[in-house]
Coordinates of C-alpha atoms and ligand atoms in Angstrom, one line a residue:
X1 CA 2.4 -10.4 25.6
X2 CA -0.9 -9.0 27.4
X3 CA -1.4 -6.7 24.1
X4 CA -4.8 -8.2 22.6
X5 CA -4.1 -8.0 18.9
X6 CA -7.7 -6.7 18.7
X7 CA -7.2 -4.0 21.0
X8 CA -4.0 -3.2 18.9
X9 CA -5.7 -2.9 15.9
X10 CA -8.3 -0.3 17.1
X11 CA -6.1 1.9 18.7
X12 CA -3.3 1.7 15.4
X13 CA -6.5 2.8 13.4
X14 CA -7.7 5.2 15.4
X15 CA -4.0 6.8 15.6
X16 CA -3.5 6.7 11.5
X17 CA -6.9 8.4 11.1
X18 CA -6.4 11.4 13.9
X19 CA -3.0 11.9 12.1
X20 CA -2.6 10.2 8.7
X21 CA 1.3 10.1 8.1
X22 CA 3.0 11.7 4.8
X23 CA -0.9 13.1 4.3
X24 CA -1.1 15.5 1.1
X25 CA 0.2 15.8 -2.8
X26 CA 4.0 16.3 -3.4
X27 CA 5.3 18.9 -5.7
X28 CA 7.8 16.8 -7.6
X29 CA 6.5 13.3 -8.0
X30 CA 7.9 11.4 -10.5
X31 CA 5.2 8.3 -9.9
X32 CA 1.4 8.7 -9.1
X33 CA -1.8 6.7 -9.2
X34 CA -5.3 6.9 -8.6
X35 CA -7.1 3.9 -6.8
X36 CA -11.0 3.7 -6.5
X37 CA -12.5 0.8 -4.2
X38 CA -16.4 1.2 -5.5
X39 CA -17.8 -1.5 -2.7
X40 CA -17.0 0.7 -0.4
X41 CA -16.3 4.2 -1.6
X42 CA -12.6 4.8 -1.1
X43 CA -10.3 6.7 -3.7
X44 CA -7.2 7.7 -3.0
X45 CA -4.4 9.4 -4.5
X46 CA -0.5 8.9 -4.4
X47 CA 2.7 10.0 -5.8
X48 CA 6.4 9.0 -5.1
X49 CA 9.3 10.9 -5.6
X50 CA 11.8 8.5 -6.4
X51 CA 15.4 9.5 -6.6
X52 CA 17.2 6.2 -8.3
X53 CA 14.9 3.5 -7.0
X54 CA 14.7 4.7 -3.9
X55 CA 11.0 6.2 -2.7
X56 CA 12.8 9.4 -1.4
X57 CA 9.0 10.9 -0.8
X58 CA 5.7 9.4 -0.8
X59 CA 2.6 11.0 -0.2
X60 CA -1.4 10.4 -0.8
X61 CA -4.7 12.1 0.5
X62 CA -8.3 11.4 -1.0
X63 CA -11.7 10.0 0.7
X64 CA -11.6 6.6 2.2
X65 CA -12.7 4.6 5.2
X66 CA -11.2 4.6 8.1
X67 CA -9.2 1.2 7.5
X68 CA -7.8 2.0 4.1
X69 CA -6.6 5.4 5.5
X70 CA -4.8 3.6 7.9
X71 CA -3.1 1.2 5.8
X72 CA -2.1 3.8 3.2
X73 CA -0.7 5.9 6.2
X74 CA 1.4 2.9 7.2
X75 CA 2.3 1.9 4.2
X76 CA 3.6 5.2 3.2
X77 CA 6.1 4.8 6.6
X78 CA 6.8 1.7 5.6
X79 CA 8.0 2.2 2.2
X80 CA 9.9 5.9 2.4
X81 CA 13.4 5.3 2.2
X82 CA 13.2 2.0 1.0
X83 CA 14.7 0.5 -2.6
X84 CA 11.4 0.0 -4.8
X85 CA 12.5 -3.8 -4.8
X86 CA 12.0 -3.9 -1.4
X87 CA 8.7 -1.6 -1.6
X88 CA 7.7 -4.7 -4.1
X89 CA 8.5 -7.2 -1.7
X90 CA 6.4 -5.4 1.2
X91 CA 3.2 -5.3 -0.8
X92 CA 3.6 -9.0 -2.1
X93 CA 3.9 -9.4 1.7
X94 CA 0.8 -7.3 3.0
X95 CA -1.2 -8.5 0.3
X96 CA -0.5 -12.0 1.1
X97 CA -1.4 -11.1 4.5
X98 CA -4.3 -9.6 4.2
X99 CA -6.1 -12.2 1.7
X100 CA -5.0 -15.3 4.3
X101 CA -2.6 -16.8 2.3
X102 CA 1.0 -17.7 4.1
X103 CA 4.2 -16.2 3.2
X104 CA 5.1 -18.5 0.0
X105 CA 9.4 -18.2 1.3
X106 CA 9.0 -19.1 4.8
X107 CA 5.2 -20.4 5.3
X108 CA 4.7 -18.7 8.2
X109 CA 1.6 -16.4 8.5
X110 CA 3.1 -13.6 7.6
X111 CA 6.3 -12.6 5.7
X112 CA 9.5 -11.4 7.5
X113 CA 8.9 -7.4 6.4
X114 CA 5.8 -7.4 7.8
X115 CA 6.9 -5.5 11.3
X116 CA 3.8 -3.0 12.4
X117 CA 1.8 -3.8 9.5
X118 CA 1.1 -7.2 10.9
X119 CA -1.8 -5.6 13.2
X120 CA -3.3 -5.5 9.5
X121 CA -3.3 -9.5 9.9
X122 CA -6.8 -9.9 11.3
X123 CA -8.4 -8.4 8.1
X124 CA -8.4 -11.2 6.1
X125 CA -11.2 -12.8 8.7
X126 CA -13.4 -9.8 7.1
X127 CA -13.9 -10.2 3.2
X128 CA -15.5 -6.6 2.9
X129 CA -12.8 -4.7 4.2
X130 CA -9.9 -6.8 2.9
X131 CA -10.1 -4.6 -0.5
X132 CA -9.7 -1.4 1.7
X133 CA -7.1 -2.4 3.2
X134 CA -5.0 -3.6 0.4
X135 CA -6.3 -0.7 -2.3
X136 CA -3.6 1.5 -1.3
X137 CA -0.9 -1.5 -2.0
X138 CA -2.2 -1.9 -5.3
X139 CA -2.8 1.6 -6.0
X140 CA 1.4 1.4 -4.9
X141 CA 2.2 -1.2 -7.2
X142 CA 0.3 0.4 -10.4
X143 CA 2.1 3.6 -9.6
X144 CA 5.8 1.6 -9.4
X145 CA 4.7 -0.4 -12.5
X146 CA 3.5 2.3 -14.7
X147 CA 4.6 5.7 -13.2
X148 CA 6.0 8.7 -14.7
X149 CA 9.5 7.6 -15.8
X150 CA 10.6 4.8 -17.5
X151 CA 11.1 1.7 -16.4
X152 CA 14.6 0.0 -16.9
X153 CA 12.5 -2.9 -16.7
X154 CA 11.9 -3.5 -20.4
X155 CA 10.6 -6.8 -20.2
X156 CA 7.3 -5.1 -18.5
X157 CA 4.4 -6.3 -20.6
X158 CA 6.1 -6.4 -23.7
X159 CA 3.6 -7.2 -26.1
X160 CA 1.3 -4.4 -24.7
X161 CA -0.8 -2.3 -27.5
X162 CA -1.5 0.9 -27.2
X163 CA -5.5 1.9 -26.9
X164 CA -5.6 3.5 -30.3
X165 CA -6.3 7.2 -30.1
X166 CA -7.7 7.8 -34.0
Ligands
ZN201 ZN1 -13.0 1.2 2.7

């Protein structure tokens, strides 16, 4: 290999900013969130279309930093297509990644789903942008968790009490 992972990493960035993939809002989204990084600035928007539980569209656009854009341009590759089970497993994955910790299944440094995203695996070296990197995973995960349709997972915080409204 006489890729330097640094050089990688710049040029994947670069790429995802000049032409952010599945960039916009989608007309029919069944799942969306909003996720704000205050430290440094980013808020981004996304909605899924899913069709079962598979992500058949995924889109997000908003203001962010170069790094986050690039990871939620990525991510939004990665996950299209996929069963939101697997879409679970990815950000499990990335997030481990990207905060240092090993893959818990295989201890390896990162998880076998990993693929393209691994050029991500540097971050966790620089605390401040670990968040924008992983904001657009999380924003993923609250928009799986408590999206538009129900959730045939009924065991989903169970106990959870509504924020009166009188
Ligand atoms: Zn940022």
């Amino acid at each position: 290999m006489s890729t330097d992972p640094k050089a990688l990493y710049q040029e994947v960035i670069l790429d995802h900013n000049k032409k952010p993939r599945n960039y916009g809002a989608l007309d029919h989204a069944s799942h969306q969130a909003e996720g704000l990084n205050p430290l440094c600035g980013d808020h981004i928007h996304l909605a899924l279309q899913l069709a079962g539980d598979t992500v058949a569209a995924i889109a997000f656009h908003g203001e962010s930093c170069a790094i986050c854009k690039a990871s939620a341009s990525m991510m939004t590759v990665a996950v299209k297509g996929k069963h939101r089970d697997e879409a679970q497993t990815l950000i499990q994955e990335f997030v481990d990644m990207a905060t240092g910790r090993p893959d818990p299944a295989s201890g390896q440094a990162v998880g076998p789903h990993i693929g393209r995203l691994a050029v991500f695996s540097g971050i966790s070296e620089l605390p401040m942008r670990v968040k924008c990197a992983v904001l657009p995973w999380h924003t993923l995960q609250s928009a799986l968790k408590t999206g538009g349709t129900t959730s045939t997972e009924a065991e989903n915080d169970p106990m959870h009490t509504p924020l009166g409204d009188a």
